[in-house]
Coordinates of C-alpha atoms in Angstrom, one line a residue:
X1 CA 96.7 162.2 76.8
X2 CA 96.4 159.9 79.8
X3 CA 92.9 160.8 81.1
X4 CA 92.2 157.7 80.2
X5 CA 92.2 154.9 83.4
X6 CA 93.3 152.1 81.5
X7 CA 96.1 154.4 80.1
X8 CA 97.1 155.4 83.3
X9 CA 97.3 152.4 85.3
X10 CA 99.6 150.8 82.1
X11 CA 101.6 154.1 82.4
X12 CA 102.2 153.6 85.6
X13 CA 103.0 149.8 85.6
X14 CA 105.7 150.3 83.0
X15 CA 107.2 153.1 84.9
X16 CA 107.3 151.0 87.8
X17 CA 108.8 148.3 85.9
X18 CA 111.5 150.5 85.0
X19 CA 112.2 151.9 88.6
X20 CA 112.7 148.3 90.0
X21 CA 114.8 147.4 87.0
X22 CA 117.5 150.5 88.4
X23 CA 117.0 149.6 91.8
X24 CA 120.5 150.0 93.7
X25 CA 120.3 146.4 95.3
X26 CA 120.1 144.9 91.9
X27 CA 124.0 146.1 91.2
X28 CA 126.9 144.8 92.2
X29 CA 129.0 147.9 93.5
X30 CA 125.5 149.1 94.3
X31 CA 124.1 146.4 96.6
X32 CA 126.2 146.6 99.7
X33 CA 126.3 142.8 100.5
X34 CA 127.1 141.3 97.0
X35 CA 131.0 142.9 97.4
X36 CA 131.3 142.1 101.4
X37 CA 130.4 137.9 99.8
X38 CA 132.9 138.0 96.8
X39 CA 135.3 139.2 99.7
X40 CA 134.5 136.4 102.4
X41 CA 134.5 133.7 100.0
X42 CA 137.8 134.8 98.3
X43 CA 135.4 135.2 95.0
X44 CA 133.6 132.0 94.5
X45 CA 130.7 134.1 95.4
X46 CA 131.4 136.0 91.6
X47 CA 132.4 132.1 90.0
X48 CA 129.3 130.9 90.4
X49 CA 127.6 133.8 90.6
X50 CA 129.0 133.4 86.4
X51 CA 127.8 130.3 86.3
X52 CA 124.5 130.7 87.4
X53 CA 123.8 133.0 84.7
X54 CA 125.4 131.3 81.6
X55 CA 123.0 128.1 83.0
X56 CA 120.5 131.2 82.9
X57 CA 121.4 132.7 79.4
X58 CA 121.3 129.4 77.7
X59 CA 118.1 128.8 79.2
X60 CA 116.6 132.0 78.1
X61 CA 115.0 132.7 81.6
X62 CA 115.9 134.2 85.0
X63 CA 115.6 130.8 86.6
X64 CA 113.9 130.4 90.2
X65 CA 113.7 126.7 90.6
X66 CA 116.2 123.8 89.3
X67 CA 114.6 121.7 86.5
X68 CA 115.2 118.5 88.4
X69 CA 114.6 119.9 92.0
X70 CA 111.6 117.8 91.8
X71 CA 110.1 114.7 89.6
X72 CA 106.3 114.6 89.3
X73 CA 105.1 111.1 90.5
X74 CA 108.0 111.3 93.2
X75 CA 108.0 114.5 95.3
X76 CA 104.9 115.7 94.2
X77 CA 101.3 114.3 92.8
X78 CA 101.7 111.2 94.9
X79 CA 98.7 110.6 96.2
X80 CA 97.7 107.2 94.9
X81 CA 94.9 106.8 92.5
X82 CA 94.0 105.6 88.9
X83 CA 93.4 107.1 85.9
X84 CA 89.6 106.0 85.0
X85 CA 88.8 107.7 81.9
X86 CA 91.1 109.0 79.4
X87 CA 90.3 111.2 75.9
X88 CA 92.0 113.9 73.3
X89 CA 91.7 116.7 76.1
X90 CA 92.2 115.1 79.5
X91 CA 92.8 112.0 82.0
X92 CA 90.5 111.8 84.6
X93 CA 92.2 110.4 87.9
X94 CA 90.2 108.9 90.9
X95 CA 91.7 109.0 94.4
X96 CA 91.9 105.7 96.3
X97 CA 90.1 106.2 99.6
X98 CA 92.3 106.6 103.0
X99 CA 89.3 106.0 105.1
X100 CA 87.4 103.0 105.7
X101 CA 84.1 105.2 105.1
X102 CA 83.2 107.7 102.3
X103 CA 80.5 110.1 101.7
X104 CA 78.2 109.0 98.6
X105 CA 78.7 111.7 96.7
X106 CA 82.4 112.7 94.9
X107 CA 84.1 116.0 95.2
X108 CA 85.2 116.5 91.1
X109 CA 88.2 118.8 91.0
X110 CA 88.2 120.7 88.2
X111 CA 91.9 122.0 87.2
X112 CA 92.7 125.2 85.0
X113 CA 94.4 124.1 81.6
X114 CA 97.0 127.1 82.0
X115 CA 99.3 125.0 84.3
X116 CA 99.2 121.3 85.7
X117 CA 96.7 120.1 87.4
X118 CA 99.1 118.6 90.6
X119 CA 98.9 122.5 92.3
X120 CA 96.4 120.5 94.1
X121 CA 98.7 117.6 94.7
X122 CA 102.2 119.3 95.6
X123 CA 103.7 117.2 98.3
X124 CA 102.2 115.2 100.7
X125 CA 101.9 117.8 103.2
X126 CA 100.3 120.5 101.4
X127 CA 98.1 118.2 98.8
X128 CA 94.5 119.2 99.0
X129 CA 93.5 116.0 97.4
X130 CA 95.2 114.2 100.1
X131 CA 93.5 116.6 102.8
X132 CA 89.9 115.8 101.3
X133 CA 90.9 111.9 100.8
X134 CA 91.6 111.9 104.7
X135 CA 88.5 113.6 105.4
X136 CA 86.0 110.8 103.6
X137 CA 85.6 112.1 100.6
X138 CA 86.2 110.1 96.9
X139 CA 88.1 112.4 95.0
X140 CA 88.7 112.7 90.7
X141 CA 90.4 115.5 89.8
X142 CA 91.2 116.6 85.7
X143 CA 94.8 116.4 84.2
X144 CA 94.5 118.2 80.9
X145 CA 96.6 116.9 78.3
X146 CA 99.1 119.7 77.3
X147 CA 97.9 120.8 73.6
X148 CA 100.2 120.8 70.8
X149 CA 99.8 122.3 66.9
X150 CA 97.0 119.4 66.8
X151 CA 94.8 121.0 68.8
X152 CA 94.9 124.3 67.4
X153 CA 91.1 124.1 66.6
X154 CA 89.9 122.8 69.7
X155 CA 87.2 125.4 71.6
X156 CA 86.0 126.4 74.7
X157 CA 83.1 124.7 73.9
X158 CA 85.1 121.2 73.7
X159 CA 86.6 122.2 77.0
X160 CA 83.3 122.3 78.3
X161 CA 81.5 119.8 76.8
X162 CA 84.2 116.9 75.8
X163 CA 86.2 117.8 78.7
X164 CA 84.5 118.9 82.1
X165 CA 81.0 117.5 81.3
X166 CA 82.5 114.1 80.3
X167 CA 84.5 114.2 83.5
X168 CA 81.5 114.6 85.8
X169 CA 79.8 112.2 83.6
X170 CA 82.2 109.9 84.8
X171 CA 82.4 110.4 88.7
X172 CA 78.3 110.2 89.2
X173 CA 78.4 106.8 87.3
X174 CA 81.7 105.2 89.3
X175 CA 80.4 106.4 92.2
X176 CA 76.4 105.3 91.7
X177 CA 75.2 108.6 92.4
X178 CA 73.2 111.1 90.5
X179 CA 75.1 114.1 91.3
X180 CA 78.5 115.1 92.5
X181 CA 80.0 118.2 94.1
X182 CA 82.2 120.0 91.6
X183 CA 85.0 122.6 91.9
X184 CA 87.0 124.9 90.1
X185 CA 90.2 126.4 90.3
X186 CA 91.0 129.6 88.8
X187 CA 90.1 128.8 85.0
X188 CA 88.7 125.8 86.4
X189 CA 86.1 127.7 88.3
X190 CA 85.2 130.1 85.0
X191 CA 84.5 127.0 83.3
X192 CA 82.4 125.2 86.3
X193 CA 80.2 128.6 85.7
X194 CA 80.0 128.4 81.8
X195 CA 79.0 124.7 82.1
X196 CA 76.5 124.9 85.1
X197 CA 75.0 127.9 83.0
X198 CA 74.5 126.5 80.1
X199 CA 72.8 122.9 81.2
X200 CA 70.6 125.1 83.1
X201 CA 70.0 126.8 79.7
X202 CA 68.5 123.6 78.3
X203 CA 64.8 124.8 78.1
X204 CA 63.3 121.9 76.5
X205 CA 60.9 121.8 79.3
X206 CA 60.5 125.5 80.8
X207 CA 58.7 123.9 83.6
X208 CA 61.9 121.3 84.4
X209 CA 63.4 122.1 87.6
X210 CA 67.0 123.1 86.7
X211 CA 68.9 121.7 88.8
X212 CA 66.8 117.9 88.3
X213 CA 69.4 115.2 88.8
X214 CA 68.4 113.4 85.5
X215 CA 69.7 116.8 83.5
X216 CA 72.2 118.4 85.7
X217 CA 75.2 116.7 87.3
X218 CA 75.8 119.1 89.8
X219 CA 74.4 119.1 92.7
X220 CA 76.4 121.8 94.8
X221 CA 79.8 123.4 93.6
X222 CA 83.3 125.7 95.1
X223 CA 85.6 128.0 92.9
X224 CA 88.7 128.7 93.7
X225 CA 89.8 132.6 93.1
X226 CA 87.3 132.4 89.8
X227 CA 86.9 135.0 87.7
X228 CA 83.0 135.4 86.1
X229 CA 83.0 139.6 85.9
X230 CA 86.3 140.5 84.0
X231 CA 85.4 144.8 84.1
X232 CA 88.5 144.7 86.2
X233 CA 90.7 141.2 85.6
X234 CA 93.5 143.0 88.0
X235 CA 96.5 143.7 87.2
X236 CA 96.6 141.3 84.2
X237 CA 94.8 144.0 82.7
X238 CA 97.8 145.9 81.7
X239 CA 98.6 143.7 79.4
X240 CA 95.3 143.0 77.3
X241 CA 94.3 145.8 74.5
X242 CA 92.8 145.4 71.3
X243 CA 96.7 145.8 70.3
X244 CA 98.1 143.1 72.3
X245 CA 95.4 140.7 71.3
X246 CA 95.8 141.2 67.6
X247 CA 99.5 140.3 68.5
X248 CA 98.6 137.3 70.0
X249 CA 96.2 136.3 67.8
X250 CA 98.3 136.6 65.0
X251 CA 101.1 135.1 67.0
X252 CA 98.7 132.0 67.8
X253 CA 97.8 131.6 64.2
X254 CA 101.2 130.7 63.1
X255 CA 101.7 128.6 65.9
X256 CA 98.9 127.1 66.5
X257 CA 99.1 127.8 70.1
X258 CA 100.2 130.2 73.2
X259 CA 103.3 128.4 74.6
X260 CA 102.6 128.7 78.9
X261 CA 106.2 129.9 79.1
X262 CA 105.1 133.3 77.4
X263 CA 101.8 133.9 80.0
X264 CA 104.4 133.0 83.1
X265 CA 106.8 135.5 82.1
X266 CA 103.8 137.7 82.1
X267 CA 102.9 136.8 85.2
X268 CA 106.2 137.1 86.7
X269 CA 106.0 141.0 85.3
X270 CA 103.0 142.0 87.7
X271 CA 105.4 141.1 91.1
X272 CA 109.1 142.0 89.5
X273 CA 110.7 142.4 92.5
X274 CA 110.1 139.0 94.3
X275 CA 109.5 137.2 91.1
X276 CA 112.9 138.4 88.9
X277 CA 114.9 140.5 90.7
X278 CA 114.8 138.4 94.2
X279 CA 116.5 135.9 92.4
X280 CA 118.9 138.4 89.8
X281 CA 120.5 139.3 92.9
X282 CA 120.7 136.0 95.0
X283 CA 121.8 134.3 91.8
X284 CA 124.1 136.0 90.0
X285 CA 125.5 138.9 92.6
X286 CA 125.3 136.4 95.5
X287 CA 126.2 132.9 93.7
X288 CA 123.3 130.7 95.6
X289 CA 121.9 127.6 94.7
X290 CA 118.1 127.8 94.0
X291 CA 115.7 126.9 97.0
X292 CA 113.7 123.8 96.3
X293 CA 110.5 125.0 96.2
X294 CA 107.6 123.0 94.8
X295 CA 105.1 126.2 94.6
X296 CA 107.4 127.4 92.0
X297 CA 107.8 123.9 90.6
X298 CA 104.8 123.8 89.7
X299 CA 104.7 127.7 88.5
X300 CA 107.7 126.8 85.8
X301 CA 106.1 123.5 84.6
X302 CA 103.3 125.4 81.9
X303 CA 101.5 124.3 79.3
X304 CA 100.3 125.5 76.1
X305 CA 96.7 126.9 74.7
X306 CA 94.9 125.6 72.0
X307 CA 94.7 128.9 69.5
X308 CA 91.1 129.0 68.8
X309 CA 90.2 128.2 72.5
X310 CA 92.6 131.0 73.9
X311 CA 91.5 133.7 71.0
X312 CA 87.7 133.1 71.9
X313 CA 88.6 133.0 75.8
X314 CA 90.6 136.3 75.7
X315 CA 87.9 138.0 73.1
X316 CA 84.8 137.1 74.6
X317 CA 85.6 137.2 78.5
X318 CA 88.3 139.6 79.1
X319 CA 87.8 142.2 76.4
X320 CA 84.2 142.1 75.9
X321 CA 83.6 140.9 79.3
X322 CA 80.4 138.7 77.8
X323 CA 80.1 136.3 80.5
X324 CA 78.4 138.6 83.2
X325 CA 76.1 139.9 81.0
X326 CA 72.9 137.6 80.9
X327 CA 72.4 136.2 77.3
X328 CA 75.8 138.0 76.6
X329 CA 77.7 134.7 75.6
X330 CA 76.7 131.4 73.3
X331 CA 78.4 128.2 74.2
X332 CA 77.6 125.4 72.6
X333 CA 74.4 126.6 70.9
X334 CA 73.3 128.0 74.3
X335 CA 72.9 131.9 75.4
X336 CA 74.5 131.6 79.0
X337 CA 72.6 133.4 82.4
X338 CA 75.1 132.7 85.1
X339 CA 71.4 134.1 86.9
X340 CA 70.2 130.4 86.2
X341 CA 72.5 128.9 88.6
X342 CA 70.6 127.5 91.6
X343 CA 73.0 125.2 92.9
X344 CA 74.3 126.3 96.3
X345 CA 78.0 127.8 95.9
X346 CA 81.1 127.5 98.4
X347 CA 83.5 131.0 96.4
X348 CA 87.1 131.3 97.8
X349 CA 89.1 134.6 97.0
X350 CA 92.6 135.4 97.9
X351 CA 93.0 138.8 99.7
X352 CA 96.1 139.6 98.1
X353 CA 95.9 137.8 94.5
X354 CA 97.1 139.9 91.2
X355 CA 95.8 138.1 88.9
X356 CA 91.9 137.3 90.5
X357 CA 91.3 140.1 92.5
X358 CA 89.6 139.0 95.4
X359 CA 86.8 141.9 95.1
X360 CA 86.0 140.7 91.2
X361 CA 86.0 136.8 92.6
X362 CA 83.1 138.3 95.0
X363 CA 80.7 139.2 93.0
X364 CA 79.9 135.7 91.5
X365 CA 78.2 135.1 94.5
X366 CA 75.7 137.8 93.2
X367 CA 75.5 137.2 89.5
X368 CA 74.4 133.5 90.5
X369 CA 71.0 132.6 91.7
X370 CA 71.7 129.8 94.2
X371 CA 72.7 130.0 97.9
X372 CA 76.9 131.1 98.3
X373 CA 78.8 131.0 101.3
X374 CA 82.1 133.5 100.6
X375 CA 85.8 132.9 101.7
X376 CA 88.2 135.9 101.9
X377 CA 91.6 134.2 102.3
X378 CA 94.5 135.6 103.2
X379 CA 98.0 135.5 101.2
X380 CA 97.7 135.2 96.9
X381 CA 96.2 133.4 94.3
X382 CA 98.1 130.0 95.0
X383 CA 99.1 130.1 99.2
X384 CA 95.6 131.6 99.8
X385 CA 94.3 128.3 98.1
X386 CA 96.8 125.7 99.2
X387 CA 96.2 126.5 102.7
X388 CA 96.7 123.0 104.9
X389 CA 95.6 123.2 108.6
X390 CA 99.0 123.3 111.0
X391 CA 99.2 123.8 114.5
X392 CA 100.1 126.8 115.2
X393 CA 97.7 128.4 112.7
X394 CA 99.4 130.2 110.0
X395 CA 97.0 131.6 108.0
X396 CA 93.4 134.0 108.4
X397 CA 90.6 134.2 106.5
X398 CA 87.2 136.1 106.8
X399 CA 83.9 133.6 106.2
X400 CA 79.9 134.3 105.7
X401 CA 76.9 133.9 103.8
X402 CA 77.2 136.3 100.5
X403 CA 74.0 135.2 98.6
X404 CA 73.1 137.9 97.0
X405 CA 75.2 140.2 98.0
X406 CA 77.0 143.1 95.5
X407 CA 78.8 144.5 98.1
X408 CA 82.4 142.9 99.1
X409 CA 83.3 145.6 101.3
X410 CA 80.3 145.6 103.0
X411 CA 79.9 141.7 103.0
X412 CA 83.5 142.1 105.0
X413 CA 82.4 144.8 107.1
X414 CA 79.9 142.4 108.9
X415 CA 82.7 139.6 109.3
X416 CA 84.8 138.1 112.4
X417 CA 88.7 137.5 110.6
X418 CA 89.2 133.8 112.1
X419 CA 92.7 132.2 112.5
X420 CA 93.5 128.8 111.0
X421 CA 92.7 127.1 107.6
X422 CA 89.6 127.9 105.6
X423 CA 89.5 124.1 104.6
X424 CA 88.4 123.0 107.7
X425 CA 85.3 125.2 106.9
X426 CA 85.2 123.7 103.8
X427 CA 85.2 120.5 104.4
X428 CA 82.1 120.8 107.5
X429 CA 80.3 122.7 104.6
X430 CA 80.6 119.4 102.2
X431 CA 80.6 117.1 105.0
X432 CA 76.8 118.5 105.4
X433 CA 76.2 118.4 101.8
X434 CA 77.6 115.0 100.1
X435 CA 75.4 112.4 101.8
X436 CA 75.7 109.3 104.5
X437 CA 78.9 107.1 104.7
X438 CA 79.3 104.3 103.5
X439 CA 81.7 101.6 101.9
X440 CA 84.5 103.6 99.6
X441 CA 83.4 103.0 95.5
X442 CA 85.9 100.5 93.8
X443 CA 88.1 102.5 91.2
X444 CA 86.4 103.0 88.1
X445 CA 83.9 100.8 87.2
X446 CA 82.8 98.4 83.5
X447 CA 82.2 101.5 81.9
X448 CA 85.1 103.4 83.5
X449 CA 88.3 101.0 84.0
X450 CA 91.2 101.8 85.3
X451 CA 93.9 102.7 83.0
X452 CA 97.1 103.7 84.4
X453 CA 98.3 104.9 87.9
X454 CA 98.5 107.8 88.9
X455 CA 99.6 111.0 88.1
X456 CA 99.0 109.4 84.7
X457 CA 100.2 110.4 81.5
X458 CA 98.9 113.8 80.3
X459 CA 101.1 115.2 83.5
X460 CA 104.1 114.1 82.1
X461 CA 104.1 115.7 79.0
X462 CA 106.1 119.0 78.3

């Protein structure tokens, strides 16, 4: 009975789930190093070993970071700024410049509402706001405000239009221009889509040109391993059926929302080895301490999802897979074409992300009308994103025109693999596009003032 794909491939995760669960190395008579510690530390290996699950147990959670390893506004999210417009679903923060010149036009950083925004602020020296700050550019970026049983009505449709749209609002008016560029990570990037698709859906005048600075924001825009085309979300997949999403939903309805920790456990399922077991062993068999790591920091600092926003999100985009199909979803009183796009598009995927696969992040670059330049990074969906430039380069990544293009594979085919950050690339490509220099804008403005320094407030809430 398992002619079915689907079927198959959530056969086969589960059975791989339970092979790396009885894994030898994950046993202490089993695991040929955990006795040879207990030995050479006359058992304090096994004492706090002990310890490190009761702190683990009482926790309910195989921890991989230490809850005070790092403080947000300390370690990481530091780089100075103000918040500049604040309402019921997010902050807004504006960089301050580092440079004595700045392009006119703003690079809006659209963040994902499952996790915090500061993924693009870690530490100073793998912040892509700082990177982009340094490179001339005026910076905003969106800190959602983590929703609690308030918000359990709130829709995609207010994320869009009370939240992103509001945001962009925001940054062409501080900064004096008519349009800024906009990116999206992850979520972030889905949502650019949505929103870019539906103001181009605004056919009051058929014979406006739809991407006319008086009606559209946006002049040019990046996503970050975005997901438009969800026929094959990855390896996510396994855990979204008709089942499982009556569960949820249900779930949701008495709470009001989907508590982040749930989705990160998830998460941690699809790479069990490095992402539970790693740290089964090196905690409990071995006794470590946990490895400051702000990456995972951030992974274990969620949020949670307003109910009627994650139901329609889950329904509409993964199960029915409505976005890609032109007219196939209404936001806001709009049928969405992502076709309607014009607006040229800089698309990052991650060569070796789970959870975007990098093939599915490919083909918005064909489902959009506009120009698209295509990234193939290499590493997953965070380190194939937050990807400084060092010396000696670290990283790879593959770079070319895709507009148009269907094909990934064959889009690849054609490709030099270059060594060295794909930011550099990035930042040439909106160098090009974002206008003269000129004197840095003030933060905020009459309209816009500032409010709070940064990180701001939302950030800190749990």
């Amino acid at each position: 009975g398992l002619k079915r794909p689907k079927q198959r491939q959530r056969a086969a995760f589960w059975s791989r789930q339970w092979l790396d669960a009885i894994a030898l190395n994950n046993y202490f008579w089993t695991n040929p190093e955990a006795p040879r510690r207990a030995i050479a530390s006359q058992g304090f290996s096994l004492l706090d070993g002990l310890l490190n699950w009761l702190r683990d147990t009482a926790a309910s959670d195989v921890r991989m970071v230490e809850p005070d390893a790092f403080a947000v506004g300390r370690d990481l999210a530091t780089t100075p700024g103000q918040v500049v417009l604040r309402n019921e679903l997010l902050e807004l923060i504006q960089y301050a410049p580092t440079t004595s010149q700045v392009r006119a036009v703003p690079v809006v950083l659209v963040a994902p509402w499952i996790n915090k925004y500061y993924i693009m602020d870690l530490s100073p020296h793998n912040s892509l706001v700082r990177y982009l700050v340094g490179q001339g550019f005026t910076v905003f970026v969106t800190s959602w405000k983590n929703p609690g049983l308030e918000a359990r009505a709130t829709t995609l449709d207010d994320y869009l239009l009370r939240g992103v749209l509001p945001a962009l609002e925001a940054a062409r008016a501080i900064c004096g221009v008519p349009q800024v560029h906009a990116t999206g990570y992850c979520l972030g990037g889905t949502a650019l889509a949505m929103l870019l698709a539906w103001l181009a859906a605004d056919r009051t005048d058929l014979a406006a040109d739809r991407t006319d600075p008086a009606a559209n924001p946006v002049a040019h825009w990046s996503t970050f391993t975005t997901l438009v085309d969800f026929s094959d979300p990855g390896e996510i997949g396994v855990f979204l059926n008709e089942r499982s999403f009556d569960f949820l939903r249900r779930r949701m309805a008495a709470d009001g929302y989907l508590d982040g920790a749930d989705m990160a456990r998830a998460f941690r399922l699809l790479r069990p080895n490095s992402l539970i077991w790693h740290y089964v062993v090196h905690s409990y068999l071995y006794g470590e301490e946990l490895p400051p790591s702000d990456v995972l920091f951030w992974n274990c600092d969620t949020t949670r999802m307003p109910a009627a926003m994650h139901e329609f999100y889950l329904r509409e985009l993964y199960l029915n897979n409505r976005l890609s199909q032109p007219d196939g979803l209404r936001i806001g009183g709009r049928q969405l074409d992502l076709g309607s796009i014009r607006q040229p598009l800089y698309a990052v995927g991650a060569e070796q992300d789970h959870i975007a696969p990098w093939r599915q992040t490919f083909r918005l670059c064909g489902l959009t009308g506009g120009p698209s330049r295509y990234v193939l990074a290499t590493s997953g969906h965070i380190l194939g994103i937050i990807n400084p430039p060092v010396t000696p380069p670290k990283r790879r990544f593959w770079v070319g025109d895709a507009t148009g293009q269907g094909n990934p594979e064959t889009w690849r085919a054609g490709i030099e693999k270059v060594s060295g950050s794909w930011w550099d690339d990035w930042a040439r490509w909106l160098g090009e596009r974002c206008g003269p220099v000129g004197p840095p804008p003030p933060p905020g403005n009459a309209e816009y003032p500032p409010l709070l320094a940064a990180p701001g407030q939302y950030v800190r809430e749990s």
